[in-house]
């Protein structure tokens, strides 16, 4: 039909045109949407170009924070407020919840990735440590591949191991070493209640009445290398605990008070140190306190005092009634006490026969830290010697354990020293008399505040004693050497008085039968007159009692120390005139001084006698201590003579706050509250050392004490002078 070329060409053109027409139609059919698609596209375009306003978004976002999944009624309410369709609101909330969940999941994934990376790094570090450890001996097989942290840990472990070996294997060469005790042996340290003082006791050939120490009863027995190693381990753990306690401030571990002292929270303490120095002992109360003070003494000198049992007990003679070093495990390195370790025993007291003492066996460890801070830590050894501790209990000593206690000593840029003191003990205080319980519970009796107050007062005393100036307010010739000699004698006077009126286990106090509120206690002692050539031995009767006054302690102290009011309580001064011959300050407080006075009266039988008196006070207590001295002997001392050969019989008063609670807190200021006063007299009653004490002597001293108490009560009460 299409045989000609022209026809064939026309046919091809027609076919090509038809093909293009069909392709174009198909393309148009594909591009042209259906009616449904057109409607959908129109809605899509409307959503694209009809965005929510910022006001609508803020309204819905505010509602979303309160209710992320609203119901129909809430959506209709939002629709009216925003002008949006409820369906739009529904989808907005749905999208908002979805986006928030996605964001939360993304953040959690990021945190998990970071944690995973940390775990991978830690795992790699452990694998590296394992790969560098010899499986046979456990030592490093390739130290060059160890991390710096791992090398430091291994170095510290090696140093600790060497220190432990040195502690255990060292043979002490110090003169304080190898002082052991047993049930039947007697050993001398710093204080004594025996008037028979033998020569050669720790280098002191002559001691004052009440100085030396008889350590009776069971004590710590160190048996073999294993026992020493346990003591060293206790000391190291205790040192770490004490350091952490001192460098932790405020709640919850330390409870601040309205005074400087912080009180230890017992429950938090057991959480911080669950394994510490043994578990809580059943029936004992935890008593912990912390306080800081700045003192005028350099750190090395203070460390020397704390590590020498004689200097330590003399400085804190009002607290330490007797003490001894039982064994020195290490004397320290580098020419100082860094690393020194010694086993000690001590008895802590309140100067009154009515307050039981607290006796402890402990290890004292001294360490110089890399930051230049000295730490002296005491750790009780009751866990190592439980049977021994129980057998040594006495009716005059409270059952007590000394948990890590001691002090941090830091040198300040101005040349002063900051001391942070911690007392942490377990004690059975049920045997304390009711009149003294508030004082003991307040922390003024055995807490850190009393140690710090005593340290502050004694450091002032050391500073004033070394001062070269000589006071001008005196009527006798006083040289710098004489000043030093009389201050040394007064120091021994107070130490003897403080350690002789407490309820130490070496004191055989006996209650004097009688009526009245005051319970008078008496005991007899031997007295050796060291100043005499033939050193005669006599019998001395000591008598003491404690009583309460509703008068602030400072007022009582000022009354007793004043020479003008002495006639109101001192029988020997009644009707006479008291002349102050010398007045030597030994502290920044005006109440801290040593005085020398003479009493003149028509009936005076002691015209050849002067009275040496020391007055000292701090925020926890005060003392007025005096003793008669023969005038020729005092002339020697004023000219710089040796006062260590002179033996005196001190009498006097110890004044403490009553510790009662006022205005919601315990009394911590000696200017408020009531007072607890202990008065004590010592008199020679017989020149025959083994003679029986006459009943008349007891009656005489009992009457003397009761009359003195009544005179004081009458004078200081509001209706008195």
XYZ file of C-alpha atoms in Angstrom:
721
model
C 0.000 0.000 0.000
C 2.888 2.293 0.815
C 5.302 1.069 -1.730
C 6.617 4.309 -3.138
C 9.417 6.114 -1.383
C 7.247 9.076 -0.772
C 4.632 6.936 0.809
C 7.195 5.202 3.031
C 8.523 8.568 4.174
C 5.017 9.750 5.009
C 4.387 6.554 6.947
C 7.501 6.992 9.038
C 6.671 10.596 9.830
C 3.185 9.598 10.939
C 4.519 6.841 13.163
C 7.073 9.130 14.771
C 4.456 11.799 15.369
C 2.106 9.244 16.930
C 4.870 7.977 19.166
C 5.702 11.506 20.365
C 2.032 12.209 20.911
C 1.644 9.137 23.081
C 4.818 9.925 25.060
C 3.671 13.478 25.618
C 0.255 12.220 26.703
C 1.800 9.760 29.099
C 4.065 12.452 30.468
C 1.108 14.750 30.924
C -0.827 11.965 32.639
C 2.107 11.385 34.999
C 2.544 15.070 35.794
C -1.125 15.908 36.096
C -2.347 14.969 39.606
C -5.643 13.427 40.342
C -8.303 15.355 42.153
C -7.331 13.751 45.507
C -3.674 14.520 44.923
C -4.532 18.056 44.016
C -6.452 18.475 47.289
C -3.585 16.948 49.250
C -1.048 19.182 47.579
C -3.185 22.181 48.304
C -3.297 21.277 51.999
C 0.458 20.707 51.973
C 1.022 24.106 50.482
C -1.259 25.662 53.089
C 0.728 24.039 55.933
C 3.923 25.226 54.401
C 2.887 28.811 54.082
C 0.600 29.131 57.137
C 3.180 29.042 59.984
C 2.191 29.496 63.617
C 2.830 32.907 65.046
C 5.306 33.372 67.877
C 2.429 34.276 70.181
C 0.646 30.998 69.367
C 3.838 29.002 69.933
C 4.505 30.726 73.274
C 0.936 30.047 74.410
C 1.149 26.352 73.533
C 4.686 26.023 74.951
C 3.561 27.496 78.274
C 0.669 25.051 78.410
C 2.999 22.196 77.401
C 5.195 22.777 80.451
C 2.155 22.304 82.666
C 0.415 19.550 80.695
C 2.310 17.892 77.794
C -0.650 15.708 76.780
C -3.884 17.789 76.790
C -7.315 16.231 76.414
C -10.055 17.321 73.963
C -11.491 19.969 76.259
C -8.053 21.478 76.842
C -7.307 21.471 73.106
C -10.604 23.279 72.393
C -9.736 25.828 75.048
C -6.323 26.372 73.458
C -8.009 26.634 70.063
C -10.103 29.538 71.290
C -7.075 31.239 72.832
C -4.729 30.770 69.866
C -7.122 30.745 66.908
C -5.786 27.367 65.719
C -7.729 24.297 64.801
C -7.887 21.633 67.578
C -6.312 19.195 65.118
C -3.393 21.558 64.594
C -2.974 21.847 68.339
C -3.089 18.072 68.689
C -0.339 17.582 66.093
C 1.788 20.403 67.557
C 1.734 18.776 71.000
C 2.472 15.394 69.458
C 5.434 16.788 67.523
C 6.635 18.644 70.623
C 6.599 15.471 72.696
C 8.394 13.562 69.964
C 11.106 16.191 69.531
C 11.629 16.399 73.294
C 11.993 12.631 73.546
C 14.430 12.609 70.647
C 16.512 15.328 72.266
C 16.511 13.497 75.607
C 17.566 10.256 73.961
C 20.305 12.090 72.086
C 21.662 13.609 75.331
C 21.566 10.248 77.093
C 23.415 8.663 74.202
C 26.102 11.326 74.404
C 26.541 10.699 78.123
C 26.688 6.966 77.576
C 29.313 7.464 74.870
C 31.434 9.570 77.223
C 31.072 7.018 80.019
C 31.902 4.234 77.605
C 35.056 6.039 76.524
C 36.108 6.434 80.148
C 35.527 2.751 80.809
C 37.521 1.848 77.706
C 40.400 4.070 78.810
C 40.318 2.550 82.299
C 40.230 -0.951 80.847
C 43.199 -0.148 78.617
C 45.070 1.217 81.649
C 44.384 -1.956 83.625
C 45.438 -4.110 80.698
C 48.636 -2.109 80.439
C 49.327 -2.522 84.151
C 48.730 -6.276 83.923
C 50.958 -6.617 80.902
C 53.845 -4.909 82.736
C 53.561 -7.129 85.829
C 55.544 -10.302 86.245
C 53.150 -13.207 86.846
C 55.730 -14.960 89.040
C 56.935 -12.296 91.456
C 54.346 -9.573 90.960
C 56.935 -6.865 90.293
C 57.161 -4.652 87.240
C 58.547 -6.455 84.193
C 58.873 -3.309 82.103
C 58.880 -0.113 84.149
C 59.431 2.009 81.084
C 55.941 1.198 79.788
C 54.145 1.939 83.101
C 52.065 5.070 83.464
C 53.346 7.898 85.659
C 50.501 7.299 88.111
C 51.372 3.609 88.426
C 55.036 4.416 89.004
C 54.139 6.906 91.749
C 51.925 4.357 93.515
C 54.637 1.713 93.406
C 57.210 4.201 94.702
C 54.974 5.211 97.615
C 54.334 1.570 98.496
C 58.059 0.864 98.499
C 58.740 3.848 100.768
C 56.000 2.799 103.181
C 57.365 -0.735 103.259
C 60.855 0.559 104.079
C 59.452 2.851 106.774
C 57.580 -0.050 108.338
C 60.715 -2.190 108.322
C 62.691 0.653 109.902
C 60.090 1.109 112.644
C 59.996 -2.562 113.485
C 63.686 -3.341 113.239
C 65.119 -0.180 114.732
C 66.853 -0.366 118.122
C 66.218 2.895 119.984
C 69.257 4.755 121.227
C 67.303 7.575 122.866
C 67.595 7.860 126.631
C 63.810 7.623 126.845
C 63.751 4.135 125.363
C 63.191 0.788 127.027
C 61.074 2.095 129.886
C 58.847 -0.862 130.624
C 56.400 -1.431 133.405
C 54.790 -4.321 135.162
C 52.377 -4.855 137.986
C 55.028 -4.666 140.681
C 57.531 -2.191 139.255
C 57.751 1.570 139.650
C 58.834 3.980 136.912
C 59.252 7.718 137.001
C 58.081 10.155 134.359
C 56.861 13.685 134.851
C 54.698 13.865 137.959
C 54.398 12.073 141.233
C 52.325 12.041 144.327
C 55.081 10.513 146.442
C 57.060 13.021 148.491
C 60.051 10.692 148.541
C 61.843 11.752 145.390
C 64.862 9.724 144.453
C 67.710 11.099 142.413
C 68.423 10.271 138.833
C 64.855 10.199 137.611
C 65.128 11.124 133.953
C 68.039 13.339 134.694
C 66.395 15.375 137.443
C 68.162 14.879 140.743
C 65.735 17.060 142.687
C 61.984 17.270 142.217
C 59.187 19.182 143.738
C 56.540 17.724 145.988
C 54.221 15.854 143.682
C 56.568 15.358 140.797
C 57.710 11.813 139.718
C 55.358 9.122 138.584
C 54.620 5.729 139.958
C 53.058 3.740 137.157
C 51.258 0.886 138.783
C 48.843 -1.632 137.418
C 48.965 -3.487 134.157
C 50.353 -1.691 131.159
C 51.047 -2.341 127.530
C 53.369 -5.273 127.010
C 55.101 -5.245 123.611
C 56.050 -8.785 122.749
C 58.041 -9.507 119.641
C 58.190 -8.236 116.097
C 54.568 -8.994 115.294
C 53.312 -6.824 118.164
C 55.487 -3.907 117.067
C 54.233 -4.232 113.514
C 50.624 -4.053 114.709
C 51.428 -0.903 116.685
C 53.041 0.686 113.631
C 50.016 -0.148 111.503
C 47.702 1.372 114.112
C 49.838 4.521 114.190
C 49.831 4.918 110.392
C 46.049 4.443 110.173
C 45.514 6.810 113.112
C 47.758 9.459 111.549
C 45.739 9.307 108.321
C 42.437 9.550 110.207
C 43.584 12.483 112.344
C 44.824 14.384 109.279
C 41.500 13.889 107.491
C 39.556 14.957 110.583
C 41.613 18.135 110.922
C 41.277 19.047 107.232
C 37.517 18.462 107.106
C 35.517 21.545 108.004
C 31.914 22.099 108.980
C 28.832 19.894 108.667
C 27.994 17.123 108.464
C 31.139 15.743 110.171
C 31.775 18.746 112.416
C 28.917 20.589 114.076
C 29.736 24.290 114.619
C 28.759 25.931 117.892
C 28.318 29.492 119.065
C 31.902 29.358 120.305
C 35.053 28.488 118.362
C 34.987 24.772 119.160
C 33.465 22.290 116.691
C 31.763 19.126 117.980
C 32.227 15.773 116.242
C 29.075 14.165 114.824
C 29.337 10.557 116.002
C 27.073 9.062 113.319
C 28.862 10.839 110.484
C 32.221 9.909 112.016
C 31.388 6.208 111.797
C 30.325 6.723 108.158
C 33.575 8.504 107.306
C 35.733 5.955 109.128
C 33.706 2.713 109.328
C 36.767 0.589 109.997
C 38.960 3.254 111.650
C 40.587 2.437 114.976
C 38.206 -0.381 115.832
C 34.433 -0.406 116.353
C 32.564 1.570 118.961
C 33.037 0.086 122.416
C 29.754 -0.913 124.007
C 28.681 1.331 126.857
C 31.091 4.177 126.055
C 30.082 7.635 124.866
C 31.890 9.191 121.895
C 33.258 12.617 122.788
C 34.995 14.562 120.012
C 35.908 18.235 119.561
C 38.190 20.414 117.432
C 39.595 23.906 117.903
C 42.386 26.031 116.419
C 44.634 28.650 117.978
C 47.611 30.827 117.001
C 50.460 30.752 119.529
C 53.782 32.519 120.044
C 56.033 29.481 119.708
C 57.725 28.062 116.632
C 56.648 24.702 115.275
C 59.872 22.688 115.890
C 60.002 23.798 119.534
C 56.373 22.803 120.050
C 57.040 19.402 118.477
C 59.978 18.924 120.856
C 57.694 19.655 123.817
C 54.985 17.251 122.662
C 57.427 14.409 122.005
C 59.249 14.749 125.336
C 57.098 13.249 128.084
C 58.545 15.524 130.781
C 58.072 18.772 128.866
C 54.625 17.694 127.634
C 53.308 16.784 131.082
C 54.774 19.940 132.637
C 53.223 22.221 130.014
C 49.815 20.570 130.453
C 50.166 19.848 134.169
C 46.567 20.855 134.827
C 45.377 18.109 132.443
C 48.104 15.444 132.644
C 48.399 14.200 136.205
C 51.045 11.566 135.394
C 52.674 10.196 132.255
C 55.496 7.950 131.118
C 57.117 6.683 127.943
C 56.984 2.881 127.971
C 59.002 2.168 124.839
C 60.499 4.152 121.962
C 60.047 2.358 118.640
C 61.649 5.125 116.581
C 63.462 8.339 117.495
C 62.873 9.980 114.115
C 65.124 10.796 111.183
C 67.052 13.810 109.986
C 67.921 15.017 113.464
C 64.308 15.763 114.398
C 61.137 13.938 115.401
C 59.947 13.250 111.851
C 58.873 9.599 111.973
C 59.262 9.300 115.760
C 57.097 6.614 117.334
C 56.749 5.888 121.041
C 54.400 3.945 123.291
C 53.126 5.994 126.226
C 50.779 5.892 129.184
C 49.079 8.917 130.705
C 46.378 9.871 133.141
C 44.212 12.912 132.374
C 42.445 14.833 135.114
C 40.420 17.760 136.338
C 42.088 19.268 139.442
C 39.505 17.981 141.893
C 39.330 14.799 143.986
C 35.683 14.399 142.898
C 36.254 13.918 139.121
C 37.574 10.497 138.004
C 40.697 10.553 135.887
C 40.986 9.094 132.392
C 43.859 6.668 131.958
C 45.152 5.647 128.524
C 47.859 3.536 126.923
C 48.560 4.860 123.440
C 51.130 5.191 120.688
C 52.298 8.697 119.760
C 53.388 9.157 116.143
C 55.007 12.335 114.812
C 55.234 13.065 111.095
C 56.412 16.012 108.976
C 54.219 16.210 105.879
C 55.558 17.400 102.504
C 53.649 20.686 102.839
C 55.672 21.528 105.967
C 52.899 20.754 108.461
C 53.773 18.698 111.529
C 51.217 16.179 112.783
C 51.378 14.537 116.225
C 48.843 11.718 116.565
C 47.862 9.622 119.600
C 46.153 6.264 118.981
C 44.848 4.053 121.783
C 46.251 0.536 122.140
C 43.166 -0.883 123.848
C 42.469 -3.216 120.912
C 45.895 -4.850 121.276
C 45.650 -5.222 125.036
C 41.963 -5.623 125.820
C 42.558 -7.996 128.705
C 45.303 -5.860 130.124
C 43.183 -2.732 129.864
C 40.263 -4.314 131.636
C 42.423 -5.598 134.455
C 43.935 -2.189 135.059
C 40.617 -0.428 135.543
C 40.273 1.400 138.822
C 37.433 2.873 140.792
C 39.134 6.263 140.558
C 39.598 6.184 136.773
C 36.936 6.252 134.062
C 36.931 3.534 131.418
C 38.141 5.324 128.295
C 39.636 4.693 124.852
C 41.618 7.360 123.020
C 40.685 7.317 119.336
C 43.022 9.197 116.959
C 43.653 12.519 118.691
C 46.368 15.126 118.538
C 47.238 18.246 116.595
C 48.349 19.740 113.283
C 51.106 22.343 113.633
C 51.505 24.889 110.838
C 54.094 27.678 110.634
C 52.574 31.027 109.638
C 54.395 33.686 107.572
C 54.517 36.119 110.519
C 56.581 33.712 112.633
C 53.641 32.516 114.699
C 52.262 28.980 114.707
C 48.729 27.773 114.041
C 47.703 24.669 115.967
C 44.565 22.651 115.182
C 43.773 20.378 118.113
C 41.441 17.363 118.056
C 40.283 15.315 121.041
C 38.399 12.138 120.108
C 37.722 9.677 122.929
C 35.239 7.069 124.067
C 34.496 7.346 127.766
C 32.232 6.011 130.470
C 31.256 9.165 132.357
C 28.533 7.614 134.485
C 30.785 7.734 137.561
C 31.162 11.532 137.388
C 29.410 13.353 140.211
C 26.351 15.351 139.200
C 27.902 18.691 140.120
C 30.705 18.129 137.581
C 28.708 16.465 134.768
C 27.819 19.746 132.991
C 31.498 20.736 133.047
C 32.599 17.393 131.589
C 29.840 17.346 128.948
C 30.610 20.922 127.860
C 34.141 19.959 126.787
C 35.805 22.372 129.202
C 37.166 19.516 131.292
C 38.805 17.198 128.728
C 37.935 18.620 125.288
C 40.045 20.345 122.654
C 39.130 23.767 124.035
C 40.914 23.083 127.318
C 44.050 21.776 125.593
C 44.121 24.787 123.259
C 43.518 27.287 126.077
C 46.312 25.747 128.153
C 48.671 25.749 125.156
C 47.926 29.416 124.473
C 48.536 30.405 128.094
C 51.724 28.358 128.427
C 53.169 29.644 125.139
C 52.628 33.178 126.443
C 54.415 32.148 129.625
C 57.421 30.846 127.660
C 57.566 34.072 125.677
C 57.423 36.282 128.775
C 59.978 34.125 130.608
C 62.567 34.617 127.859
C 61.959 38.377 127.721
C 64.989 40.323 128.943
C 63.090 43.172 130.583
C 62.802 43.200 134.367
C 59.595 44.615 135.900
C 59.960 47.857 137.836
C 56.887 47.422 140.020
C 58.710 45.753 142.906
C 60.349 46.575 146.206
C 63.192 44.061 146.072
C 66.310 43.852 143.964
C 65.517 41.595 141.007
C 68.047 40.670 138.319
C 67.227 38.941 135.006
C 68.683 35.753 136.466
C 66.560 36.198 139.568
C 63.462 36.715 137.443
C 64.117 33.484 135.564
C 64.782 31.568 138.783
C 61.612 32.745 140.516
C 59.486 32.001 137.424
C 60.903 28.472 137.292
C 60.063 27.980 140.956
C 56.515 29.280 140.436
C 56.063 26.937 137.471
C 57.015 23.950 139.622
C 54.710 25.268 142.334
C 51.655 25.180 140.024
C 52.612 21.796 138.556
C 52.914 20.271 142.018
C 49.586 21.713 143.144
C 47.707 20.648 139.988
C 48.877 17.055 140.107
C 48.391 16.620 143.852
C 44.713 17.560 144.179
C 43.228 15.352 141.458
C 41.742 11.881 141.803
C 44.750 10.073 140.368
C 44.905 6.318 140.886
C 48.037 6.906 142.979
C 46.143 9.131 145.439
C 44.579 7.435 148.440
C 41.912 10.005 149.235
C 39.722 9.312 152.258
C 36.400 10.973 152.943
C 36.173 12.788 156.274
C 32.910 11.964 158.058
C 30.804 14.972 158.814
C 27.793 17.063 157.996
C 27.447 19.884 155.507
C 27.341 20.281 151.720
C 31.138 20.115 151.297
C 32.759 16.677 151.242
C 36.318 17.025 152.552
C 38.890 14.488 151.314
C 42.224 13.859 153.057
C 45.347 11.778 152.483
C 48.848 11.535 153.915
C 52.161 11.596 152.053
C 55.844 11.483 152.796
C 57.733 14.737 152.553
C 61.489 14.976 151.963
C 63.081 18.375 152.548
C 65.632 18.484 149.727
C 66.869 21.922 150.768
C 68.171 20.579 154.076
C 71.546 18.878 154.320
C 70.296 15.807 156.201
C 67.051 15.677 154.110
C 64.608 14.883 156.899
C 61.440 12.931 156.116
C 58.108 14.097 157.501
C 54.419 13.306 157.121
C 52.238 15.763 155.227
C 48.472 15.884 155.466
C 46.682 16.990 152.285
C 43.050 18.053 152.413
C 40.788 19.215 149.597
C 37.162 19.864 148.777
C 35.134 21.241 145.865
C 32.101 23.494 146.059
C 29.827 25.515 143.783
C 29.306 29.265 143.776
C 26.616 31.140 141.804
C 29.271 33.679 140.813
C 31.205 33.994 137.513
C 34.650 32.328 137.636
C 36.501 35.532 136.807
C 35.029 37.310 139.789
C 36.052 34.458 142.103
C 39.557 34.451 140.601
C 39.996 38.219 140.978
C 38.824 38.032 144.585
C 41.223 35.240 145.563
C 44.311 36.713 143.871
C 43.879 40.264 145.150
C 46.210 41.071 148.031
C 43.710 43.597 149.392
C 40.943 40.991 149.790
C 43.175 38.197 151.041
C 42.304 38.961 154.661
C 38.697 37.919 153.970
C 39.612 34.257 153.458
C 43.197 33.715 154.701
C 43.320 33.178 158.462
C 47.016 34.114 158.593
C 46.312 37.443 156.885
C 43.384 38.394 159.114
C 44.157 41.580 160.992
C 47.429 42.089 159.125
C 48.719 44.010 156.126
C 49.801 42.324 152.904
C 52.750 44.008 151.149
C 53.500 43.011 147.541
C 57.271 42.897 147.128
C 57.436 41.812 143.471
C 55.029 41.493 140.553
C 56.212 39.615 137.437
C 53.839 39.296 134.470
C 53.976 36.023 132.553
C 51.130 36.467 130.062
C 49.072 38.960 128.087
C 46.128 38.585 130.452
C 46.443 40.900 133.447
C 45.560 37.960 135.702
C 48.648 35.954 134.723
C 51.526 36.930 136.981
C 53.785 35.814 139.816
C 53.831 37.856 142.998
C 55.926 37.852 146.120
C 54.392 39.392 149.219
C 54.910 39.603 152.941
C 52.271 39.597 155.664
C 52.892 41.801 158.689
C 50.747 41.857 161.796
C 51.165 42.244 165.528
C 50.453 38.573 166.166
C 52.300 37.244 163.136
C 54.504 34.288 163.948
C 55.997 34.141 160.439
C 57.996 37.346 160.287
C 60.846 35.489 158.588
C 58.606 34.114 155.838
C 57.419 35.512 152.501
C 54.700 34.063 150.307
C 55.295 33.109 146.672
C 52.071 33.087 144.676
C 51.259 32.410 141.032
C 47.980 33.438 139.451
C 47.071 32.060 136.032
C 43.847 32.070 134.042
C 42.392 31.159 130.646
C 38.920 30.615 129.198
C 38.608 27.146 130.727
C 39.944 27.623 134.248
C 42.043 29.584 136.716
C 44.542 28.873 139.510
C 45.698 30.733 142.588
C 48.592 28.772 144.120
C 50.885 29.885 146.927
C 53.490 28.567 149.359
C 55.557 30.067 152.206
C 59.306 30.481 151.648
C 61.986 31.350 154.175
C 63.419 34.834 153.586
C 67.107 33.721 153.355
C 66.146 31.113 150.784
C 64.181 33.657 148.761
C 67.155 36.052 148.779
C 69.224 33.330 147.117
C 66.593 32.809 144.442
C 66.209 36.535 143.769
C 69.952 36.707 143.149
C 69.712 33.965 140.526
C 70.298 30.961 142.746
C 69.214 27.455 141.793
C 65.573 27.043 142.804
C 65.381 23.371 141.794
C 66.745 22.324 145.206
C 63.864 23.989 147.024
C 60.917 21.784 148.001
C 57.636 23.519 148.747
C 54.183 22.567 150.001
C 51.746 24.418 147.723
C 48.187 25.265 148.696
C 45.583 27.154 146.745
C 42.520 27.129 144.537
C 41.425 25.761 141.158
C 38.443 27.582 139.628
C 36.385 26.237 136.717
C 33.114 27.236 135.032
C 30.208 25.061 136.117
C 29.378 24.290 132.465
C 25.633 24.743 132.918
C 23.541 25.529 129.829
C 22.354 29.099 129.458
C 20.470 30.686 126.525
C 20.483 27.464 124.572
C 24.200 26.791 124.714
C 26.934 25.789 127.142
C 28.875 28.470 128.951
C 32.221 28.942 127.261
C 33.220 32.258 128.825
C 34.676 32.557 132.287
C 32.812 35.823 132.650
C 29.379 34.224 132.969
C 27.644 31.414 134.812
C 28.569 29.791 138.089
C 31.886 28.476 139.387
C 33.271 25.181 140.641
C 36.040 25.870 143.149
C 38.497 23.352 144.580
C 40.440 24.432 147.665
C 43.395 22.395 148.933
C 45.811 22.756 151.857
C 48.995 20.830 152.678
C 50.536 20.945 156.147
C 53.294 19.018 157.930
C 51.708 17.103 160.818
C 54.525 14.858 162.074
C 58.291 14.609 161.777
C 58.211 10.824 162.168
C 57.626 9.300 158.705
C 55.852 6.143 159.917
C 53.861 7.638 162.775
C 50.095 7.167 162.867
C 48.169 10.270 162.005
C 46.475 11.813 165.014
C 42.742 12.335 164.776
C 43.218 15.881 166.000
C 45.216 16.774 162.876
C 42.376 15.657 160.626
C 39.882 17.624 162.689
C 42.070 20.728 162.491
C 42.501 20.668 158.720
C 38.835 19.803 158.218
C 37.835 22.849 160.249
C 40.333 25.020 158.348
C 38.904 24.053 154.964
C 35.274 24.486 155.985
C 35.959 27.893 157.524
C 37.791 28.995 154.376
C 34.912 27.884 152.146
C 32.415 29.740 154.302
C 34.537 32.914 154.288
C 34.801 32.829 150.493
C 31.097 32.164 150.040
C 30.199 35.060 152.317
C 32.609 37.453 150.627
C 31.820 36.832 146.940
C 28.069 36.362 147.159
C 25.996 39.369 146.014
C 25.415 40.397 149.623
C 29.126 40.186 150.383
C 31.812 42.786 149.791
